[in-house]
Short mmCIF file of C-alpha atoms in Angstrom, two decimals:
data_model
loop_
_atom_site.label_atom_id
_atom_site.label_comp_id
_atom_site.label_asym_id
_atom_site.label_seq_id
_atom_site.Cartn_x
_atom_site.Cartn_y
_atom_site.Cartn_z
CA MET A 2 -25.42 3.88 -21.75
CA SER A 3 -22.84 1.41 -23.11
CA LEU A 4 -19.29 0.46 -21.36
CA ALA A 5 -17.68 2.24 -24.15
CA ALA A 6 -19.69 5.47 -23.44
CA LEU A 7 -18.93 5.09 -20.19
CA HIS A 8 -15.18 5.29 -21.05
CA ALA A 9 -15.45 7.83 -23.36
CA ARG A 10 -17.41 10.56 -20.85
CA LEU A 11 -15.50 9.63 -17.78
CA GLY A 12 -11.81 8.29 -19.44
CA LEU A 13 -11.87 5.32 -17.09
CA THR A 14 -9.96 2.52 -17.95
CA ARG A 15 -11.44 0.41 -14.75
CA ASN A 16 -13.51 0.98 -11.85
CA PRO A 17 -11.88 3.76 -9.36
CA PHE A 18 -13.65 2.95 -6.39
CA PRO A 19 -14.55 -1.04 -6.36
CA PRO A 20 -16.32 -2.77 -3.60
CA THR A 21 -13.59 -5.25 -3.08
CA PRO A 22 -9.88 -4.97 -1.61
CA ASP A 23 -7.69 -3.62 -4.03
CA ALA A 24 -3.79 -4.20 -3.02
CA SER A 25 -2.89 -3.34 -6.95
CA ALA A 26 -3.73 0.66 -6.05
CA TYR A 27 -2.92 0.69 -2.11
CA PHE A 28 -2.78 4.38 -0.55
CA PHE A 29 -0.50 4.83 2.50
CA THR A 30 -1.04 7.22 4.93
CA GLU A 31 2.71 7.42 6.88
CA ASP A 32 1.34 6.35 10.11
CA LEU A 33 -0.04 3.48 7.89
CA GLN A 34 3.40 3.28 5.31
CA GLU A 35 5.52 2.75 9.19
CA GLN A 36 3.11 0.26 10.30
CA PHE A 37 3.65 -1.35 7.46
CA ALA A 38 7.32 -1.51 6.78
CA GLU A 39 7.47 -2.46 11.01
CA VAL A 40 5.28 -5.58 9.98
CA LEU A 41 7.15 -6.37 7.18
CA HIS A 42 10.48 -6.82 8.80
CA CYS A 43 8.66 -8.80 11.78
CA ILE A 44 7.51 -11.16 9.72
CA GLN A 45 11.40 -11.30 7.20
CA ALA A 46 13.53 -11.27 10.63
CA ARG A 47 11.43 -14.36 11.96
CA LYS A 48 10.46 -12.25 14.92
CA GLY A 49 6.73 -14.63 15.38
CA PHE A 50 3.30 -13.18 16.17
CA VAL A 51 2.02 -9.69 14.88
CA LEU A 52 -1.42 -8.51 15.08
CA LEU A 53 -2.93 -6.05 12.95
CA THR A 54 -7.17 -4.86 13.34
CA GLY A 55 -9.38 -2.51 12.77
CA GLU A 56 -13.06 -1.89 12.22
CA VAL A 57 -15.01 -2.94 9.66
CA GLY A 58 -14.29 -1.24 6.24
CA LEU A 59 -10.67 0.01 7.17
CA GLY A 60 -8.99 -2.14 4.74
CA LYS A 61 -7.42 -5.20 7.13
CA SER A 62 -7.89 -7.48 4.23
CA THR A 63 -6.31 -4.86 1.63
CA PHE A 64 -3.10 -4.49 3.85
CA VAL A 65 -2.64 -8.52 3.90
CA ARG A 66 -3.02 -8.53 0.27
CA ARG A 67 -0.32 -5.78 -0.35
CA LEU A 68 1.90 -7.53 2.52
CA LEU A 69 1.76 -11.29 0.35
CA ASP A 70 2.08 -9.05 -2.67
CA THR A 71 5.18 -7.70 -0.92
CA LEU A 72 7.03 -10.30 0.10
CA PRO A 73 9.08 -12.43 -2.57
CA PRO A 74 7.31 -15.64 -3.87
CA ASP A 75 11.01 -17.29 -3.59
CA GLU A 76 11.74 -16.73 -0.06
CA VAL A 77 8.46 -16.30 1.83
CA ARG A 78 5.83 -19.77 1.53
CA SER A 79 2.89 -17.93 3.11
CA ALA A 80 -0.71 -20.14 4.05
CA LEU A 81 -3.77 -17.25 3.82
CA VAL A 82 -6.97 -18.47 5.80
CA PHE A 83 -10.17 -16.22 5.78
CA ASN A 84 -12.54 -19.22 7.17
CA THR A 85 -12.62 -18.56 10.70
CA PHE A 86 -15.53 -20.41 11.32
CA LEU A 87 -13.23 -23.17 11.58
CA GLN A 88 -12.45 -24.23 14.87
CA ARG A 89 -9.50 -25.81 16.44
CA GLU A 90 -8.89 -29.06 14.50
CA ALA A 91 -10.68 -27.98 11.53
CA LEU A 92 -8.68 -24.74 11.39
CA LEU A 93 -5.64 -26.39 11.64
CA SER A 94 -6.47 -29.08 8.59
CA ALA A 95 -7.36 -25.71 6.98
CA ILE A 96 -3.77 -24.82 7.31
CA LEU A 97 -1.94 -27.57 6.28
CA ARG A 98 -4.35 -27.37 3.21
CA ASP A 99 -2.90 -24.08 2.34
CA PHE A 100 1.10 -24.97 3.11
CA GLY A 101 0.35 -27.69 0.49
CA LEU A 102 0.50 -30.57 2.93
CA GLU A 103 -1.70 -33.48 3.71
CA PRO A 104 -4.43 -32.90 6.72
CA THR A 105 -5.24 -35.34 9.31
CA ASP A 106 -7.66 -35.48 12.17
CA ASP A 107 -5.35 -36.60 14.53
CA MET A 108 -3.90 -33.43 16.37
CA ASP A 109 -0.48 -34.30 16.91
CA GLU A 110 0.01 -36.01 13.79
CA ALA A 111 -1.36 -32.61 12.27
CA LEU A 112 1.32 -30.75 14.59
CA ALA A 113 4.44 -32.71 13.86
CA ARG A 114 3.26 -32.75 9.82
CA LEU A 115 3.45 -28.70 10.01
CA ASN A 116 6.93 -29.21 12.21
CA ARG A 117 8.79 -31.11 9.78
CA PHE A 118 7.53 -29.08 7.09
CA LEU A 119 8.50 -25.60 8.51
CA LEU A 120 11.99 -27.20 9.36
CA ALA A 121 12.40 -28.07 6.16
CA GLU A 122 12.05 -24.84 4.64
CA HIS A 123 14.07 -23.21 7.43
CA ARG A 124 16.77 -25.11 5.81
CA ALA A 125 16.07 -24.46 2.90
CA GLY A 126 16.23 -20.40 3.49
CA ARG A 127 12.68 -19.89 3.35
CA THR A 128 10.12 -17.73 5.57
CA CYS A 129 6.75 -19.56 6.28
CA LEU A 130 3.99 -17.15 6.94
CA LEU A 131 0.45 -17.88 8.46
CA VAL A 132 -2.27 -14.74 7.73
CA ILE A 133 -5.50 -15.36 9.55
CA ASP A 134 -8.32 -13.38 8.85
CA ASP A 135 -10.89 -12.20 10.94
CA ALA A 136 -9.29 -13.63 13.99
CA GLN A 137 -12.48 -12.23 15.84
CA ASN A 138 -14.47 -15.43 15.24
CA LEU A 139 -11.65 -17.74 16.61
CA GLN A 140 -13.06 -19.23 19.86
CA PRO A 141 -10.79 -19.43 22.67
CA ALA A 142 -9.76 -23.09 21.94
CA SER A 143 -8.36 -22.16 18.59
CA LEU A 144 -6.68 -19.22 19.84
CA GLU A 145 -5.27 -21.07 21.80
CA LEU A 146 -3.79 -23.50 18.90
CA VAL A 147 -2.58 -19.97 17.30
CA ARG A 148 -0.56 -19.79 20.57
CA LEU A 149 0.72 -23.05 20.02
CA LEU A 150 2.05 -22.65 16.73
CA CYS A 151 3.61 -19.68 18.09
CA ASN A 152 5.65 -22.35 19.95
CA LEU A 153 7.44 -24.16 16.96
CA GLU A 154 10.86 -22.32 16.81
CA THR A 155 14.34 -23.05 16.52
CA GLY A 156 17.23 -21.76 18.99
CA GLN A 157 17.00 -18.32 18.19
CA GLU A 158 13.76 -17.93 15.43
CA LYS A 159 10.17 -18.77 15.42
CA LEU A 160 9.39 -21.13 12.52
CA LEU A 161 6.27 -19.95 11.52
CA GLN A 162 5.44 -15.94 11.44
CA ILE A 163 1.75 -15.25 12.11
CA VAL A 164 -0.44 -12.25 11.15
CA LEU A 165 -3.70 -12.35 13.28
CA ALA A 166 -6.06 -10.02 11.69
CA GLY A 167 -9.57 -9.01 13.00
CA GLN A 168 -11.69 -6.80 14.10
CA PRO A 169 -11.54 -4.99 17.70
CA GLU A 170 -13.40 -7.52 19.20
CA LEU A 171 -10.30 -9.41 18.88
CA GLU A 172 -8.29 -7.31 21.38
CA THR A 173 -10.70 -7.70 23.94
CA LEU A 174 -10.60 -11.55 23.45
CA LEU A 175 -6.89 -11.45 23.92
CA ASP A 176 -7.22 -9.55 26.75
CA GLY A 177 -9.18 -11.93 28.45
CA GLN A 178 -7.00 -13.86 31.33
CA ASP A 179 -6.89 -17.59 29.50
CA LEU A 180 -5.45 -15.85 26.91
CA ARG A 181 -2.58 -13.56 28.32
CA GLN A 182 0.09 -16.28 27.15
CA LEU A 183 -0.66 -15.39 23.29
CA LYS A 184 -1.10 -12.09 24.07
CA SER A 185 2.54 -11.72 25.53
CA ARG A 186 3.89 -13.13 22.59
CA VAL A 187 2.67 -9.91 19.86
CA VAL A 188 6.06 -8.28 18.71
CA LYS A 189 3.56 -5.66 16.57
CA HIS A 190 0.54 -4.50 17.27
CA ALA A 191 -0.82 -2.83 13.98
CA ARG A 192 -3.86 -0.94 14.55
CA LEU A 193 -5.65 0.86 11.22
CA VAL A 194 -7.79 4.05 11.70
CA GLY A 195 -9.73 5.92 8.73
CA LEU A 196 -8.24 8.72 6.86
CA GLU A 197 -8.31 12.22 7.85
CA VAL A 198 -10.41 15.12 6.56
CA ASP A 199 -7.02 16.53 4.66
CA GLN A 200 -6.15 12.96 3.11
CA VAL A 201 -9.91 12.10 1.42
CA VAL A 202 -9.14 14.51 -1.34
CA ARG A 203 -5.58 12.80 -1.96
CA TYR A 204 -7.40 9.19 -1.89
CA PHE A 205 -9.58 10.39 -4.29
CA GLU A 206 -6.62 11.69 -6.50
CA MET A 207 -4.99 8.24 -6.49
CA ARG A 208 -7.98 6.03 -7.29
CA VAL A 209 -8.97 8.02 -10.12
CA SER A 210 -5.27 8.42 -11.73
CA ALA A 211 -4.78 4.89 -10.94
CA ALA A 212 -8.34 4.25 -13.32
CA GLY A 213 -7.21 6.52 -16.26
CA ALA A 214 -8.74 9.65 -15.26
CA SER A 215 -5.84 11.74 -14.09
CA GLY A 216 -6.78 15.50 -13.77
CA ARG A 217 -10.23 14.78 -15.83
CA ILE A 218 -12.31 13.90 -12.25
CA ALA A 219 -12.28 16.19 -9.70
CA LEU A 220 -13.77 16.22 -5.96
CA GLN A 221 -14.32 19.95 -4.60
CA PRO A 222 -12.74 20.47 -1.18
CA ARG A 223 -16.41 20.97 0.30
CA ALA A 224 -17.63 17.98 -0.98
CA ALA A 225 -14.86 16.07 0.60
CA ARG A 226 -15.02 17.00 3.73
CA LEU A 227 -18.84 16.25 3.67
CA LEU A 228 -17.77 12.93 2.54
CA HIS A 229 -15.33 12.53 5.53
CA ARG A 230 -18.26 13.67 8.14
CA ALA A 231 -20.56 11.06 6.83
CA THR A 232 -17.97 8.33 6.34
CA GLN A 233 -15.57 9.03 9.28
CA GLY A 234 -13.06 8.12 6.88
CA ASN A 235 -13.79 4.85 6.72
CA LEU A 236 -12.57 3.46 3.48
CA ARG A 237 -15.27 0.92 2.26
CA ARG A 238 -17.96 3.77 2.61
CA ILE A 239 -15.68 6.29 0.83
CA HIS A 240 -15.63 4.14 -2.10
CA LEU A 241 -19.65 2.95 -1.78
CA VAL A 242 -20.58 6.64 -2.05
CA LEU A 243 -18.09 7.91 -4.49
CA ASP A 244 -18.94 4.85 -7.04
CA ARG A 245 -22.85 6.17 -6.80
CA CYS A 246 -20.66 9.40 -7.79
CA MET A 247 -19.12 8.14 -11.09
CA TYR A 248 -22.43 7.08 -12.25
CA GLY A 249 -23.52 10.68 -11.39
CA LEU A 250 -20.63 12.40 -13.40
CA ALA A 251 -21.75 9.79 -16.30
CA SER A 252 -25.19 10.71 -16.51
CA HIS A 253 -24.47 14.82 -15.84
CA GLY A 254 -21.56 14.72 -17.57
CA GLY A 255 -19.03 17.26 -16.43
CA GLY A 256 -15.91 16.21 -14.36
CA THR A 257 -16.54 17.73 -10.85
CA ILE A 258 -17.78 16.28 -7.87
CA ASP A 259 -19.75 18.61 -6.20
CA GLY A 260 -21.64 19.10 -2.83
CA ALA A 261 -24.97 18.41 -4.46
CA LEU A 262 -23.83 15.41 -6.46
CA LEU A 263 -21.95 13.89 -2.93
CA ARG A 264 -25.15 14.58 -1.39
CA ALA A 265 -27.29 13.15 -3.93
CA ALA A 266 -24.92 9.90 -3.25
CA LEU A 267 -25.06 9.51 0.06
CA ASP A 268 -28.77 9.69 0.31
CA ASP A 269 -28.79 7.01 -2.32
CA VAL A 270 -26.51 4.31 -0.06
CA ALA A 271 -27.79 5.59 3.15
CA VAL A 272 -24.47 6.32 5.39
CA GLY A 273 -26.01 8.91 7.13
CA ALA A 274 -25.29 11.69 5.16
CA PRO A 275 -28.73 14.63 4.97
CA SER A 276 -31.29 13.46 2.89
CA ALA A 277 -30.80 14.22 -0.50
CA ARG A 278 -34.64 13.38 -1.47
CA GLY A 279 -36.09 15.48 -4.35
CA ARG A 280 -32.94 16.16 -6.49
CA PRO A 281 -32.39 15.31 -9.95
CA GLY A 282 -33.54 11.67 -10.12
CA TRP A 283 -30.06 10.52 -11.98
CA ARG A 284 -30.00 6.94 -10.12
CA ALA A 285 -33.21 5.95 -11.58
CA ALA A 286 -31.65 6.72 -15.45
CA LEU A 287 -28.75 4.91 -14.68
CA ALA A 288 -30.45 2.35 -13.29
CA MET A 289 -31.98 1.54 -16.94
CA GLY A 290 -28.89 2.22 -18.49
CA GLY A 291 -27.24 -0.49 -17.11
CA LEU A 292 -24.19 0.46 -16.61
CA GLY A 293 -21.18 -1.66 -16.21
CA LEU A 294 -18.67 0.00 -14.18
CA MET A 295 -17.94 -2.98 -11.91
CA ALA A 296 -16.79 -5.08 -15.15
CA LEU A 297 -13.75 -2.24 -15.53
CA GLY A 298 -10.66 -4.35 -15.49
CA VAL A 299 -8.31 -3.91 -12.83
CA GLY A 300 -4.68 -2.41 -14.07
CA ALA A 301 -1.70 -1.57 -12.96
CA ALA A 302 -0.10 -1.01 -9.19
CA TYR A 303 -0.39 2.04 -7.89
CA VAL A 304 0.63 3.31 -3.93
CA TRP A 305 -0.01 6.94 -3.00
CA PRO A 306 1.04 7.66 0.31
CA THR A 307 0.50 10.65 1.99
CA ALA A 308 1.50 11.70 5.28
CA LYS A 309 -0.23 12.70 8.22
CA LEU A 310 2.00 15.63 9.71
CA PRO A 311 1.67 19.61 10.76
CA ALA A 312 1.21 21.62 7.19
CA ALA A 313 4.81 22.38 7.02
CA ARG A 314 5.52 18.57 6.16
CA GLN A 315 2.49 17.44 4.27
CA ALA A 316 3.45 15.06 1.56
CA ALA A 317 1.78 12.51 -0.39
CA VAL A 318 3.37 9.58 -2.49
CA ALA A 319 2.43 8.62 -6.18
CA GLN A 320 3.61 5.42 -7.44
CA VAL A 321 2.36 4.42 -10.86
CA ALA A 322 3.53 1.32 -12.62
CA PRO A 323 2.48 1.60 -16.44
CA VAL A 324 1.16 -1.27 -18.19
CA GLY A 325 1.44 -1.80 -21.72
CA GLY A 326 0.47 -4.10 -24.62
CA ALA A 327 -3.50 -3.13 -24.35
CA VAL A 328 -5.72 -1.40 -26.14
CA ALA A 329 -6.81 1.68 -23.86
CA GLU A 330 -4.81 0.59 -20.92
CA PRO A 331 -3.24 4.06 -19.27
CA GLY A 332 -0.77 5.75 -21.23
CA PRO A 333 2.35 7.55 -19.67
CA ASP A 334 0.24 10.79 -19.00
CA GLY A 335 -2.53 8.81 -16.99
CA ALA A 336 -4.68 8.90 -20.46
CA ALA A 337 -5.98 5.96 -22.45
CA VAL A 338 -3.98 5.14 -24.76
CA ALA A 339 -4.47 2.28 -27.83
CA SER A 340 -1.13 0.59 -27.44
CA SER A 341 -1.87 -2.89 -29.00
CA ALA A 342 -0.99 -3.59 -32.68
CA ALA A 343 -4.42 -4.29 -33.32
CA ALA A 344 -5.55 -1.07 -32.43
CA GLN A 345 -3.43 0.70 -35.23
CA PRO A 346 -4.96 1.26 -38.59
CA ALA A 347 -3.30 -1.14 -40.86
CA ASP A 348 -1.35 1.65 -42.75
CA VAL A 349 0.85 2.13 -39.79
CA PRO A 350 4.04 0.72 -40.05
CA PRO A 351 5.13 -1.05 -37.16
CA ALA A 352 7.74 1.74 -35.64
CA ALA A 353 5.56 4.29 -35.83
CA ALA A 354 2.93 2.15 -34.10
CA ALA A 355 5.37 0.90 -30.93
CA ALA A 356 6.04 4.71 -31.13
CA ALA A 357 2.78 5.49 -30.22
CA PRO A 358 2.78 5.47 -26.53
CA ALA A 359 5.73 8.07 -26.24
CA VAL A 360 3.80 10.15 -28.97
CA ALA A 361 1.11 10.07 -26.58
CA ALA A 362 3.23 11.28 -23.48
CA ALA A 363 5.07 14.08 -25.43
CA ALA A 364 1.72 15.26 -26.64
CA SER A 365 1.03 15.41 -23.29
CA ALA A 366 3.71 17.32 -21.86
CA GLN A 367 2.85 19.73 -24.86
CA ALA A 368 -0.78 20.37 -23.62
CA VAL A 369 0.05 21.00 -19.91
CA PRO A 370 1.69 24.25 -20.45
CA ALA A 371 -1.06 26.09 -20.80
CA ALA A 372 -1.71 25.62 -16.92
CA SER A 373 0.37 28.51 -15.65
CA GLY A 374 1.72 29.29 -12.00
CA ALA A 375 3.05 26.40 -9.24
CA ALA A 376 0.31 23.96 -10.52
CA GLY A 377 1.47 23.99 -14.63
CA ALA A 378 5.33 23.43 -13.29
CA GLU A 379 3.66 20.12 -11.16
CA GLN A 380 2.03 19.06 -14.42
CA ARG A 381 5.11 19.89 -16.55
CA CYS A 382 6.81 17.94 -13.75
CA LEU A 383 4.59 14.82 -14.24
CA ALA A 384 4.05 15.03 -17.91
CA THR A 385 8.21 15.08 -18.26
CA VAL A 386 8.86 11.49 -15.73
CA ALA A 387 6.08 10.39 -17.42
CA ALA A 388 7.36 10.28 -20.94
CA GLU A 389 10.70 9.25 -19.99
CA PRO A 390 11.68 5.59 -21.06
CA GLY A 391 11.44 2.92 -18.59
CA ASP A 392 8.57 1.34 -16.58
CA ARG A 393 9.48 1.92 -12.83
CA PRO A 394 7.03 3.48 -11.23
CA MET A 395 6.71 7.37 -10.23
CA VAL A 396 6.68 8.57 -7.26
CA GLY A 397 5.87 11.93 -5.51
CA ARG A 398 6.89 13.36 -2.04
CA ALA A 399 7.19 16.78 -0.32
CA LEU A 400 11.14 17.42 0.66
CA PRO A 401 12.86 18.20 3.68
CA ALA A 402 14.61 21.51 3.76
CA ALA A 403 17.39 20.70 4.31
CA ALA A 404 17.91 18.28 1.29
CA VAL A 405 16.62 20.76 -0.88
CA PRO A 406 20.00 22.72 -2.28
CA ARG A 407 21.41 19.30 -2.35
CA LEU A 408 18.59 18.22 -5.60
CA ARG A 409 18.39 19.24 -9.02
CA SER A 410 16.63 18.34 -11.68
CA ALA A 411 17.84 15.03 -13.61
CA ALA A 412 16.89 12.32 -16.05
CA GLY A 413 14.61 10.36 -13.62
CA LEU A 414 13.97 13.22 -11.35
CA CYS A 415 11.85 16.71 -11.59
CA LEU A 416 11.34 19.07 -8.68
CA PHE A 417 8.48 21.50 -8.15
CA GLU A 418 7.11 23.32 -5.51
CA ARG A 419 3.40 23.33 -4.21
CA GLY A 420 2.35 26.22 -1.85
CA THR A 421 5.01 26.89 0.53
CA GLN A 422 6.56 23.66 -0.22
CA HIS A 423 9.23 21.91 -2.58
CA TRP A 424 8.43 18.50 -3.84
CA ALA A 425 10.57 15.74 -5.99
CA LEU A 426 8.29 13.12 -8.59
CA TRP A 427 10.93 10.80 -9.77
CA ARG A 428 11.33 6.95 -11.40
CA ASP A 429 11.67 4.60 -7.93
CA THR A 430 14.06 1.86 -8.04
CA LEU A 431 12.92 0.45 -4.21
CA ASP A 432 13.01 -3.05 -3.64
CA LYS A 433 11.89 -2.91 -0.04
CA ALA A 434 11.82 -6.97 -0.21
CA ALA A 435 15.53 -6.58 -0.86
CA PHE A 436 16.35 -5.59 2.71
CA GLY A 437 16.11 -7.51 5.98
CA THR A 438 17.37 -10.82 4.60
CA THR A 439 20.00 -12.59 6.58
CA ALA A 440 22.32 -13.22 3.52
CA ALA A 441 24.52 -10.71 1.58
CA SER A 442 22.92 -8.77 -0.90
CA PRO A 443 23.72 -6.22 -3.78
CA ALA A 444 21.22 -3.50 -2.71
CA SER A 445 22.51 -3.81 0.73
CA LEU A 446 25.64 -3.14 -0.56
CA ALA A 447 24.84 -0.28 -2.43
CA LEU A 448 22.65 0.82 0.24
CA GLN A 449 25.77 0.79 2.68
CA LYS A 450 28.00 2.71 -0.42
CA ALA A 451 25.94 5.31 0.05
CA LEU A 452 25.65 5.47 3.70
CA VAL A 453 29.52 5.59 3.76
CA GLN A 454 29.26 8.39 0.50
CA GLN A 455 26.92 10.23 3.08
CA GLY A 456 29.04 10.22 6.23
CA VAL A 457 27.21 8.35 8.51
CA LEU A 458 28.41 4.82 7.81
CA GLU A 459 32.05 3.39 8.36
CA PRO A 460 33.99 1.68 5.11
CA GLY A 461 35.02 -0.91 7.20
CA GLN A 462 31.51 -1.68 7.47
CA VAL A 463 30.62 -2.53 4.30
CA ASP A 464 29.93 -6.19 3.97
CA GLY A 465 26.20 -6.11 2.47
CA PHE A 466 24.50 -7.53 5.41
CA TYR A 467 21.64 -5.49 6.20
CA GLY A 468 22.04 -5.81 9.96
CA PRO A 469 21.54 -3.42 13.17
CA GLN A 470 24.53 -0.75 12.37
CA THR A 471 23.04 -0.59 8.86
CA VAL A 472 19.83 0.24 10.16
CA THR A 473 21.38 2.61 12.94
CA ALA A 474 23.14 4.64 9.83
CA LEU A 475 20.43 4.66 8.68
CA ALA A 476 18.19 5.88 11.37
CA VAL A 477 20.71 8.72 11.61
CA PHE A 478 20.74 9.73 7.76
CA GLN A 479 16.90 10.05 8.14
CA THR A 480 16.68 12.10 11.40
CA ALA A 481 19.58 14.42 10.21
CA LEU A 482 17.25 15.32 7.52
CA GLY A 483 14.14 15.82 9.57
CA LEU A 484 12.80 12.52 8.49
CA PRO A 485 11.10 9.66 10.61
CA ALA A 486 13.66 6.57 11.15
CA THR A 487 11.97 3.26 9.19
CA PRO A 488 13.48 -0.15 9.78
CA VAL A 489 14.21 -0.50 6.22
CA PRO A 490 14.38 2.69 3.60
CA ASP A 491 11.01 4.23 2.08
CA GLU A 492 10.68 5.42 -1.19
CA LEU A 493 12.05 9.14 -0.46
CA THR A 494 15.41 8.22 2.03
CA TYR A 495 16.29 5.74 -0.87
CA MET A 496 15.74 8.92 -3.61
CA LEU A 497 17.77 11.16 -1.44
CA LEU A 498 20.57 8.70 -1.10
CA GLU A 499 20.84 8.09 -4.98
CA LYS A 500 19.82 11.76 -6.23
CA MET A 501 21.98 14.08 -3.59
CA ASN A 502 25.48 14.96 -4.41
CA ALA A 503 28.25 14.44 -2.16
CA ALA A 504 28.59 16.99 -0.05
CA PRO A 505 27.45 15.04 3.51
CA ALA A 506 24.06 15.38 4.78
CA PRO A 507 23.55 17.79 7.65
CA GLY A 508 25.19 16.85 10.92
CA ALA A 509 26.62 13.42 9.51
CA ARG A 510 30.61 13.36 10.38
CA HIS A 511 33.46 14.34 8.57
CA GLU A 512 36.98 12.43 8.31
#
């Protein structure tokens, strides 16, 4: 089967389950979202040393790449070290090279060069970040070097922010008596865990949507439970199994992964599921067909957080950043749309060609009403918001009950119900990197004014600096709505501050 035939069969624009870290399609559980925000805050506030641990396959490298993608490159200079079999002097040389400095075999001179560089960057207002991945491979002498680097500081701030990422063995190393000084410098320890069983379907839906086949490929709940039981929520194993399922769908046709197909995939990749021997041999047929799922290109950026909460407050977030200008890119409805001029017939006027994505979105919106009930309303919401102009990502979240009476559908915001919960889908305008900087910013000023409007910040405290008073006011606003307090506003909080009417928030002060 050719690659074009595979695209046509499954409606994919890229591999939804690649074997390598994919920071452009990142899935946030609520716990992970909070940990990510705290790590980001520690770096931007120059607090020093962050520890990131998790078992193999839980996404440590992807977390690191997402972190580096989120930090503004004009404000943060970063060095990323993967080869942790380098030790002490060789490790320091690798750090110098990644910062663009000339390495030297003299340890004292190498530290002096690094310190001069860090001081110069600090005077320029830039933050320097060192990320060491697979840090469980470091010897105690190299971890002692990390401690020395932690000591590079001004009177009040650390000159070098360090993220040490590794497997749980790293925690055991740091528990050693000779490394207690390094462990005492940890300001944040983020631990990654596998997906819960109720998050597996959400993850599947996000990845398939990111690959341009939203609504066309499904994972049956029973198959999702089997997948979770076999993989224990480990993302790398989930990708391995579901990638084989994509081959099976392409071979058999249809768009649903059921228990039989999943068991065959589990047996094929040997991740511990019951044997599926004796079932139809679609794997051999696909091997002869030479399918090339791994050759599919990487598309737009996606984030789809899902809350690890009681049923009454479960939530999922989908951010969709459409990419245009190329043949078969994801269109506004998630389907493949020929959007380049070369893809248009010669007799199509340029204006009509330029309008093709909007026409495709309108056609999708026309088709969605065929679905009925709550599912149909949700699909119509998705099509409506996706068809609106603009390239900002889309986000979907369950709403806190206190916010529901104060919201209404408008441009860029659509409300719908999923079961007994009220949900919102909107165009996200949040830039988390705009907060937590040491200088005044228009984003912080706008946030402060919104907090004043909600009655949780005094007008005299509006100064454009994102400091403790603003963080406290933000926490008061979030707590009043039953939301978790975050160091910087998350997508839902930011939307509520933008979209809620001028009525005071529940529990807010009255002047």
